[in-house]
Coordinates of C-alpha atoms and ligand atoms in Angstrom, one line a residue:
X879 CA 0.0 0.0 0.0
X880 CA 1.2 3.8 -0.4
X881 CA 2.3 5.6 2.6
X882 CA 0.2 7.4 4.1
X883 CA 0.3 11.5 6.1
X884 CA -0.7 11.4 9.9
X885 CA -3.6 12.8 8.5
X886 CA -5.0 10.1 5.8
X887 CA -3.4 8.0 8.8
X888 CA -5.7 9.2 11.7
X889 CA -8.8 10.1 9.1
X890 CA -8.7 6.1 8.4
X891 CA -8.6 4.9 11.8
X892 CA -11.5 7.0 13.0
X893 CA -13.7 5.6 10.3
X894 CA -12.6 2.0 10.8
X895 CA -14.3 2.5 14.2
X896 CA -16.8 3.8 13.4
X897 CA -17.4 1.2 11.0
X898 CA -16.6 -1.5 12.8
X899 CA -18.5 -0.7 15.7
X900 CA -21.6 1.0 14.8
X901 CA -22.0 0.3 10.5
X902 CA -21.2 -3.4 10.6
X903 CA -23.1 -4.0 13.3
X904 CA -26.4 -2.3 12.2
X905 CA -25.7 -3.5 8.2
X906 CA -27.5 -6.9 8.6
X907 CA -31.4 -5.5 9.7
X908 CA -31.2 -2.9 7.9
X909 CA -30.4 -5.3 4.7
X910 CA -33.3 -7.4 5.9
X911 CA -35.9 -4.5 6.7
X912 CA -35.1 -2.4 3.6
X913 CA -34.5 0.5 5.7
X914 CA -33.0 3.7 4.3
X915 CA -29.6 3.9 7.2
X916 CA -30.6 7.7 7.8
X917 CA -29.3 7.1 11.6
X918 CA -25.4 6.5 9.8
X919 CA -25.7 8.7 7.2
X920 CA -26.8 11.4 9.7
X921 CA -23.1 10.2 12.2
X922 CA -21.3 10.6 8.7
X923 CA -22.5 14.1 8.3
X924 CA -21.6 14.7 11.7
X925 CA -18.1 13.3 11.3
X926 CA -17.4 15.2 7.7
X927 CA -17.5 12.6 5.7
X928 CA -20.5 13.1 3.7
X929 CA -18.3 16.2 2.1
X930 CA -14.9 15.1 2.9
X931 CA -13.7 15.7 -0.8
X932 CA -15.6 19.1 -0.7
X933 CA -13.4 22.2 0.2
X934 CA -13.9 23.8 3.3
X935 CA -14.7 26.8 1.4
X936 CA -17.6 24.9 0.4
X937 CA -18.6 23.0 3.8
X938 CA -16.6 20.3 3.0
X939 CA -13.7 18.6 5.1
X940 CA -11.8 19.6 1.7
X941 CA -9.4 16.0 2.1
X942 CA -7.8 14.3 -0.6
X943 CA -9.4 11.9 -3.1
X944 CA -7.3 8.9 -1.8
X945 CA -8.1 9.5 1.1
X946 CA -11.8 9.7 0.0
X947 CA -11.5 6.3 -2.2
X948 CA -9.5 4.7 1.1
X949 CA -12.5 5.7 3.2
X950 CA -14.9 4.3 0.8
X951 CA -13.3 1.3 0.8
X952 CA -13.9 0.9 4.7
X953 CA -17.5 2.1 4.6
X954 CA -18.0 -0.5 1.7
X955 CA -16.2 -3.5 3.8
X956 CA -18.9 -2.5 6.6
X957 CA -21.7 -1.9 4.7
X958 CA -22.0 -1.7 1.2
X959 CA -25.4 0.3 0.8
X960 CA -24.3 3.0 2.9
X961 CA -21.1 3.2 0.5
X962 CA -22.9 3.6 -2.5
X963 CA -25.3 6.4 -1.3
X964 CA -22.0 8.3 -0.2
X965 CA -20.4 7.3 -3.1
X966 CA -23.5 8.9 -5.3
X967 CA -23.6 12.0 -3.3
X968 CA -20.1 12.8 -3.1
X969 CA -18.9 11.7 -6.2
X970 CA -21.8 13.0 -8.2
X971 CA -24.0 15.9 -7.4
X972 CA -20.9 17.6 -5.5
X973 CA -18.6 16.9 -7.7
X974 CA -20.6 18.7 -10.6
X975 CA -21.3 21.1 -8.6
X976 CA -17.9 21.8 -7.4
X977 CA -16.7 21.5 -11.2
X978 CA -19.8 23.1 -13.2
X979 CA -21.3 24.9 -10.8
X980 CA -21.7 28.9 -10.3
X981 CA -20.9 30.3 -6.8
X982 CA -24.6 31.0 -5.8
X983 CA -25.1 27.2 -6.8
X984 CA -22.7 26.2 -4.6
X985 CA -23.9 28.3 -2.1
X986 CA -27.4 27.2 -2.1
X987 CA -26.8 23.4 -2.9
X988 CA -23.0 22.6 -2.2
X989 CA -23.2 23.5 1.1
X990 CA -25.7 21.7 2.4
X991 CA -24.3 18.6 1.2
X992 CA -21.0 18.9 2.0
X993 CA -22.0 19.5 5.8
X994 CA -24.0 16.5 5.4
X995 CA -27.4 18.0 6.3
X996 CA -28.5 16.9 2.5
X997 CA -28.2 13.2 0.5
X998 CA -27.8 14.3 -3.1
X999 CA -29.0 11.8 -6.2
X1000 CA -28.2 11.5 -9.9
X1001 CA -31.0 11.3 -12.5
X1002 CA -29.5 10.1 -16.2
X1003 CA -30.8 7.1 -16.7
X1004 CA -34.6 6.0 -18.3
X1005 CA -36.4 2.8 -18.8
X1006 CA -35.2 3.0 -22.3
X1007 CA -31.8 5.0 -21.8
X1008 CA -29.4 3.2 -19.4
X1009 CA -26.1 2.3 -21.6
X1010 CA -26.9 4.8 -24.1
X1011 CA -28.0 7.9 -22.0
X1012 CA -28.2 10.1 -25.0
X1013 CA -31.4 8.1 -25.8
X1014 CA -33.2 10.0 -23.2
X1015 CA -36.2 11.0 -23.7
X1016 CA -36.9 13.5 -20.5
X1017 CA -38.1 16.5 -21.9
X1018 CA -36.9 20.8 -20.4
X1019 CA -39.1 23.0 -22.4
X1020 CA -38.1 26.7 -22.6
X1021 CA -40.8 29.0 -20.2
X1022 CA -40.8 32.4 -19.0
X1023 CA -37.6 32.5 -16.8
X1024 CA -36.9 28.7 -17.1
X1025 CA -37.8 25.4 -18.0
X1026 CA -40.5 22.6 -17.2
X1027 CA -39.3 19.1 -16.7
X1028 CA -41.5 16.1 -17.9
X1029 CA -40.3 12.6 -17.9
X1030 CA -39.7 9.7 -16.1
X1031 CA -35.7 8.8 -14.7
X1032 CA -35.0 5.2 -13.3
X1033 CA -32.9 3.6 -10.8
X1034 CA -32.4 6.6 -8.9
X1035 CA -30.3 6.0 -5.7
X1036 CA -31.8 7.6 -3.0
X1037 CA -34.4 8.3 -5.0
X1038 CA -37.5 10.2 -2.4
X1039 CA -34.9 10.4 0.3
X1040 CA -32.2 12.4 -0.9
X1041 CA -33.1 16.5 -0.7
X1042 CA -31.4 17.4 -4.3
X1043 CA -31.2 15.8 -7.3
X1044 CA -29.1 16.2 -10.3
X1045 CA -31.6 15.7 -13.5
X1046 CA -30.8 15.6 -17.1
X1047 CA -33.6 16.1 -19.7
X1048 CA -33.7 17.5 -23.1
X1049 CA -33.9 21.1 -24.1
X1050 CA -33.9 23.0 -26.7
X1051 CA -30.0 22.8 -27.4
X1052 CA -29.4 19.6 -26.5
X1053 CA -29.3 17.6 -23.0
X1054 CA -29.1 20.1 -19.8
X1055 CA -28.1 19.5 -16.3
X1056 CA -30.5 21.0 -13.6
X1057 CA -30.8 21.0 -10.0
X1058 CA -33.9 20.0 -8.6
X1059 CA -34.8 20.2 -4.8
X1060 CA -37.1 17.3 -3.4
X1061 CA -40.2 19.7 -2.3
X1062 CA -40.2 21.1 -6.3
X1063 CA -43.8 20.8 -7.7
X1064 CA -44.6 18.2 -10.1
X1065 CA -41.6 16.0 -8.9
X1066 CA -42.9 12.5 -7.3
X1067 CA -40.7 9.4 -6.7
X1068 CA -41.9 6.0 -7.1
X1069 CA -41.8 2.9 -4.6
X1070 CA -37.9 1.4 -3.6
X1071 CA -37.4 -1.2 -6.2
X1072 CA -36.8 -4.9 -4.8
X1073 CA -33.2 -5.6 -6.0
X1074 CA -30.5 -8.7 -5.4
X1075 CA -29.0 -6.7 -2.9
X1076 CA -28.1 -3.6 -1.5
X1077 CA -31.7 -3.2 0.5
X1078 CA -31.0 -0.4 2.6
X1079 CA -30.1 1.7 -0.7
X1080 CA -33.8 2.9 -1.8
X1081 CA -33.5 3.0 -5.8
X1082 CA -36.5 4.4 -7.5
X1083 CA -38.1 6.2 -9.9
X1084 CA -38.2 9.9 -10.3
X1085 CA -40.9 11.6 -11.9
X1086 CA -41.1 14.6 -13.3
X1087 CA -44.3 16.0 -14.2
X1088 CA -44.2 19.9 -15.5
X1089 CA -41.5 20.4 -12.8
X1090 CA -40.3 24.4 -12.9
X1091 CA -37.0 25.1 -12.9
X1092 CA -35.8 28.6 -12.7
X1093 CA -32.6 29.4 -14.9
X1094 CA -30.3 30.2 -12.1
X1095 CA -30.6 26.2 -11.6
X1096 CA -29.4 25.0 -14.8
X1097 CA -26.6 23.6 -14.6
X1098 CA -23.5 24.9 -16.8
X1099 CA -24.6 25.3 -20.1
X1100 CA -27.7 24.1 -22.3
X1101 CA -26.6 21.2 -24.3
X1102 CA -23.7 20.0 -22.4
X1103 CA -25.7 18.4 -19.4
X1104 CA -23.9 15.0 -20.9
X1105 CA -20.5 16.4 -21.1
X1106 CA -21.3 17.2 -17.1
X1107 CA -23.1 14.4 -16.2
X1108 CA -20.2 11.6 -18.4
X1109 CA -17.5 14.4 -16.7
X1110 CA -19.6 13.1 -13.3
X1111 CA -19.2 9.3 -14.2
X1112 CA -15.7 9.2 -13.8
X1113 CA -15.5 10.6 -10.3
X1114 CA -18.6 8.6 -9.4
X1115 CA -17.3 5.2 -11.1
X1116 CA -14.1 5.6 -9.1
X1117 CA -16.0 5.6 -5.9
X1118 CA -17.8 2.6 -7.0
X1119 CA -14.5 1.0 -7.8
X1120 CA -13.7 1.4 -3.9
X1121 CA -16.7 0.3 -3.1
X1122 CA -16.0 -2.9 -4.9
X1123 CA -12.5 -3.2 -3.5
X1124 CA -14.4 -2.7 -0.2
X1125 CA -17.0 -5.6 -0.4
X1126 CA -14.3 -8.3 -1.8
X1127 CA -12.4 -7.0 1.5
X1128 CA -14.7 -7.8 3.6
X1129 CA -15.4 -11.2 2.1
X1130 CA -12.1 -12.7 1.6
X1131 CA -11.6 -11.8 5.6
X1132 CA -14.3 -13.6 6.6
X1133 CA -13.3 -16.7 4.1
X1134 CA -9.7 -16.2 5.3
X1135 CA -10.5 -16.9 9.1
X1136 CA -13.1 -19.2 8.2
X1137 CA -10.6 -21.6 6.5
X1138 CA -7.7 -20.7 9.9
X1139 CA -10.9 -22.4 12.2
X1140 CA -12.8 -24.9 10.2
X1141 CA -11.4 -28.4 10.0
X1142 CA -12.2 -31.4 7.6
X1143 CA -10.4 -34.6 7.1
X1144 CA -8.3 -33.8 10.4
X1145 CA -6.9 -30.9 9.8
X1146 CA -7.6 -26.7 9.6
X1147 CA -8.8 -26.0 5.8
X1148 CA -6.5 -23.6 4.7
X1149 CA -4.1 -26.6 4.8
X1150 CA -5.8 -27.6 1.9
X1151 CA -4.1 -26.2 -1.4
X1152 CA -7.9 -26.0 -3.1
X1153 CA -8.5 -23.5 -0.4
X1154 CA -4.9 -21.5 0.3
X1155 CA -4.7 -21.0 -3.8
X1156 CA -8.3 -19.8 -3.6
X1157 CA -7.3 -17.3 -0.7
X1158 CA -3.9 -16.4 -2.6
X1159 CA -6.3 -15.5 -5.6
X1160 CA -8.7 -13.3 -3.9
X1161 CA -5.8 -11.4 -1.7
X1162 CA -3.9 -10.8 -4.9
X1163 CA -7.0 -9.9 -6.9
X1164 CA -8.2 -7.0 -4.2
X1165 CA -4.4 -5.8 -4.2
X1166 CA -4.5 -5.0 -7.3
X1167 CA -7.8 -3.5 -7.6
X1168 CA -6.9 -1.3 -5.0
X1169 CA -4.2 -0.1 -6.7
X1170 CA -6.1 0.7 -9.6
X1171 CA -8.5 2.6 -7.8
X1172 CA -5.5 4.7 -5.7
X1173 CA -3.6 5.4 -9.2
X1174 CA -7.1 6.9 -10.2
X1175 CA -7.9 9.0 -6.9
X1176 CA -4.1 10.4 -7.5
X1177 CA -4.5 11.4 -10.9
X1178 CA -7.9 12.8 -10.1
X1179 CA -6.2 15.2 -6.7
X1180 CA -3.3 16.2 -9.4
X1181 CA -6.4 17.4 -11.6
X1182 CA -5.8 16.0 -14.4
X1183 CA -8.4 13.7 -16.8
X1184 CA -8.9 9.9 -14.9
X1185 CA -11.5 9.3 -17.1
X1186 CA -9.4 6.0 -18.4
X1187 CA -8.2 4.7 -14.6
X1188 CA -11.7 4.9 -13.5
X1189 CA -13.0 2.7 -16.1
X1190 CA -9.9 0.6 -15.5
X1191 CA -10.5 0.6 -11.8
X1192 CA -14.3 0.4 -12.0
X1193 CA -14.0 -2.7 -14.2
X1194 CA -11.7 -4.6 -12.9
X1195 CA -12.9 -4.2 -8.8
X1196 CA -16.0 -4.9 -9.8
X1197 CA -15.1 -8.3 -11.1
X1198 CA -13.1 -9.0 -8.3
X1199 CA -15.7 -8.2 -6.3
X1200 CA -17.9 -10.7 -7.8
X1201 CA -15.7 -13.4 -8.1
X1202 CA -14.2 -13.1 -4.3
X1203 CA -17.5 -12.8 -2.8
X1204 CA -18.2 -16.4 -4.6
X1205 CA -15.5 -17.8 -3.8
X1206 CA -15.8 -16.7 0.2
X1207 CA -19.2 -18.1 0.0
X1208 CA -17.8 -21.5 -1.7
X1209 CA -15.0 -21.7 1.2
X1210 CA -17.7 -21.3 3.4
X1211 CA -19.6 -24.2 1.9
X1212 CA -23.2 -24.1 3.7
X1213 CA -22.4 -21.7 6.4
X1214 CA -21.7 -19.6 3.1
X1215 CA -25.1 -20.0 2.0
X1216 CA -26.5 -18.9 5.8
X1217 CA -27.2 -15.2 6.4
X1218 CA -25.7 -15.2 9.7
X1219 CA -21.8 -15.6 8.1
X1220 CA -22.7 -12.3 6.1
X1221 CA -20.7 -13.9 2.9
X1222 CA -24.1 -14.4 0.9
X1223 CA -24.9 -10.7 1.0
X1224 CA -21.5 -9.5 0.1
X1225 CA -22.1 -11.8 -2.7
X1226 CA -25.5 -10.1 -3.7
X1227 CA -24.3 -6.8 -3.2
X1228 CA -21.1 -7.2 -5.3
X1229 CA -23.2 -8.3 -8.5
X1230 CA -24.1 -4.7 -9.4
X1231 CA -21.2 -3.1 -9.2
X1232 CA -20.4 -4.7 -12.8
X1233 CA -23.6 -3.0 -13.6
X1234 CA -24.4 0.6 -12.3
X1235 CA -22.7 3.9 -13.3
X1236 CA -21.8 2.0 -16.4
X1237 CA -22.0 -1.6 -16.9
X1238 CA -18.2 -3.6 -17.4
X1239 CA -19.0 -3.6 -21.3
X1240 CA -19.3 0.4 -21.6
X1241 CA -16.0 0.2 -19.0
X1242 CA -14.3 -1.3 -21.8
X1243 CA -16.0 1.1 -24.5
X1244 CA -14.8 4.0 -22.5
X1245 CA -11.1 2.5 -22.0
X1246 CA -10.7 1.5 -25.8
X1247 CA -12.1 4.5 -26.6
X1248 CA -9.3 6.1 -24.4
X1249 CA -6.2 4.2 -25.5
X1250 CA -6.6 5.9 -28.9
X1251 CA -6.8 9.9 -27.6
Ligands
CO8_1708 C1 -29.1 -0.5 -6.9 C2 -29.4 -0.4 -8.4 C3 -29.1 0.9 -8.9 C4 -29.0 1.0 -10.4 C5 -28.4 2.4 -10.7 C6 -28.4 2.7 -12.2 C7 -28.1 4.2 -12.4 C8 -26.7 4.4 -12.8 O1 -25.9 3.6 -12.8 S1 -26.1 6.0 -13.1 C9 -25.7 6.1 -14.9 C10 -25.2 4.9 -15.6 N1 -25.0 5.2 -16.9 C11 -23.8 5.2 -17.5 O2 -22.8 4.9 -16.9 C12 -23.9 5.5 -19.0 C13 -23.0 4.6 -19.8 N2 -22.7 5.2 -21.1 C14 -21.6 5.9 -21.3 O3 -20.7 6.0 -20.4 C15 -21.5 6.7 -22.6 O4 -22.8 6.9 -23.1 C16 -20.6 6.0 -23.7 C17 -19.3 5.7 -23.1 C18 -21.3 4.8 -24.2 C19 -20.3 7.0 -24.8 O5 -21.5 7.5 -25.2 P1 -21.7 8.4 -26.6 O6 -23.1 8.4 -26.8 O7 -20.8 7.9 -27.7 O8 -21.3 9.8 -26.1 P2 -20.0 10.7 -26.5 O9 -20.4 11.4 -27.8 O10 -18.7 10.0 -26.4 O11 -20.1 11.8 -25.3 C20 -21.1 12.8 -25.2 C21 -20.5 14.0 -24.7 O12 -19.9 13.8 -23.4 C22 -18.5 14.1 -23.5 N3 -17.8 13.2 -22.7 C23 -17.7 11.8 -22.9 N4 -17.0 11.2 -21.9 C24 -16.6 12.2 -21.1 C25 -15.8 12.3 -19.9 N5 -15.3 11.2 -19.4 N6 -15.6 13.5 -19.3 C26 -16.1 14.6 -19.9 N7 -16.8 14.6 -21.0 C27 -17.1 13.5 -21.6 C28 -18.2 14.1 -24.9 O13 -17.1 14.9 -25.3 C29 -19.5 14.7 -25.5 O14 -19.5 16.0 -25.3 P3 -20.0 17.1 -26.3 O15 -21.4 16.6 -26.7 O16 -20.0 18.4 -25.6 O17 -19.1 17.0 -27.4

């Protein structure tokens, strides 16, 4: 691992407590309730980590984004819904607003995120637009001093819980960003869907029905809300990436104690070369993925274009995270398959990371795409 300051140092420890102590334990009913984790989200605001890549100029804790991707990692190993919805509204709605955003924007919707007082959700995607967002067919039509939004988005995270929401619809010139707060008229949400996993991360529909939105909202320019929005994707797949790195963690420890305790034929499992080789494979695999995500997080801090490192990352933590959490589950054998050992839900939340904020297929469009620039 890269060295770490005293202060990535003593930022990691705090939230590996935290974690530890009040996230893991609180993961499993909440995954089995369905519950939105407002109690943790609400001791994350508190502790600055809701806006911890934020400047404090801003409300934010203003720390590095290694830092931010090692923290992810941690709230991922603990519980992986949480991570996504921090990963969607710091990586997304803040992030475009940090980049794209005009100072009164900030004001009014930076902040409150950042402190962690708001949840902050990103509308692209439609029934019929999820790979191929330009397919949208949400519509902005031009009205005295601003637009109306009609449409439908889906697979909002946080979708009716979060207090802003990031929505790109069609106008005139093209697809627009626009920053909508929950209470705007016309704007309804539907019912959490019921997904694999990730049960405590309400995803739903948004829907937009004549919603007003005043010009000072728009976002950036007309016509280049997917510039922003694609611009978003890279800071939001990389959190996903650590969130994947996160979840395979978290796995392979259990599966790694597991096989110290368990013994067949005589003797502890890990003796067993089906099972060390297994456990050599997964340790290497989240290594590396890590890695991948830290080289992205550093070339994102320098400020320079990580657009190819978080595909790279993105793709390949997600995979390990699949294939680890299958494997802890198979070194587990039936205790795998029992909720109690917490291996079978690490295995149904790791599935859509290869799927959300751009499935492993577009990863590679985006990378080939990149190797030719
Ligand atoms: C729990 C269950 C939850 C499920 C949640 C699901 C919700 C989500 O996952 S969120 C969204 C997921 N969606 C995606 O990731 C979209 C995937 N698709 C893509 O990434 C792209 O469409 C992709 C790669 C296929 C390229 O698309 P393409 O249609 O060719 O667009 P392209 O012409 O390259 O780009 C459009 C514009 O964005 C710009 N752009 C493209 N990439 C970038 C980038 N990385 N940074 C900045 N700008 C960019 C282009 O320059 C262009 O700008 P302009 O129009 O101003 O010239």
């Amino acid at each position: 691992m890269i060295a770490l300051n005293d202060e990535q140092t003593m930022v990691l420890e705090m939230v590996r407590r935290f974690a530890r102590e009040e996230l893991a334990q609180q993961a499993p009913e909440y995954d089995k309730r369905g519950e939105y984790p407002w109690p943790q989200l609400r001791k994350m605001g508190e502790l600055g980590l809701l806006g911890m890549n934020t400047p404090e100029a801003w409300g934010g804790t203003g720390l590095d984004a290694v830092t931010w991707a090692l923290v992810m990692e941690e709230i991922a190993a603990a519980d992986p819904s949480v991570a996504v919805i921090f990963s969607v509204t710091s990586g997304l709605p803040q992030y475009m607003l940090l980049k794209f955003g005009t100072d009164e924007q900030k004001e009014k919707y930076l902040r409150p995120l950042a402190e962690g007082r708001w949840i902050g959700a990103f509308a692209l995607t439609e029934a019929s637009a999820g790979s191929d967002p330009k397919g949208l067919k949400s519509t902005a039509e031009r009205v005295d001093g601003g637009y109306r939004l009609s449409g439908v988005k889906s697979w909002i995270t946080s979708g009716g819980q979060a207090q802003l929401y990031v929505i790109m619809a069609r106008a005139p010139e093209g697809i627009t960003a626009f920053l909508v707060p929950a209470g705007a008229e016309g704007l309804s949400f539907g019912e959490p869907e019921e997904k694999m996993g990730l049960h405590a991360a309400h995803t739903t529909e948004v829907r937009m029905d004549g919603v007003f939105v005043p010009d000072e909202d728009r976002l950036g320019e007309e016509g280049k809300g997917l510039h922003y929005a694609l611009a978003g994707l890279d800071s939001g797949r990389l959190g996903i990436a650590a969130q994947a790195v996160g979840i395979a963690r978290a796995a392979f420890e259990i599966a790694r104690d597991y096989a110290d305790e368990r013994e067949q034929f005589g003797r502890r499992i890990r003796e067993f070369q089906g099972v060390s080789f297994k456990l050599a494979e997964m340790a290497t695999a989240i290594e590396a993925s890590r890695l991948l995500v830290l080289n992205g997080a550093m070339k994102k801090q320098a400020g320079a274009r990580f657009t190819r490192e978080a595909s790279m990352a993105k793709l390949m933590a997600s995979r390990t995270a699949v294939d680890v959490t299958r494997e802890a589950v198979q070194i587990l054998g039936g205790n795998g398959y029992a909720v109690d050992y917490r291996v079978e839900r690490y295995y149904r939340d790791a599935k859509i990371t290869e799927i959300y904020e751009g499935t492993s297929e577009i990863q590679k469009i985006v990378i080939s795409r990149e190797l030719y620039r």
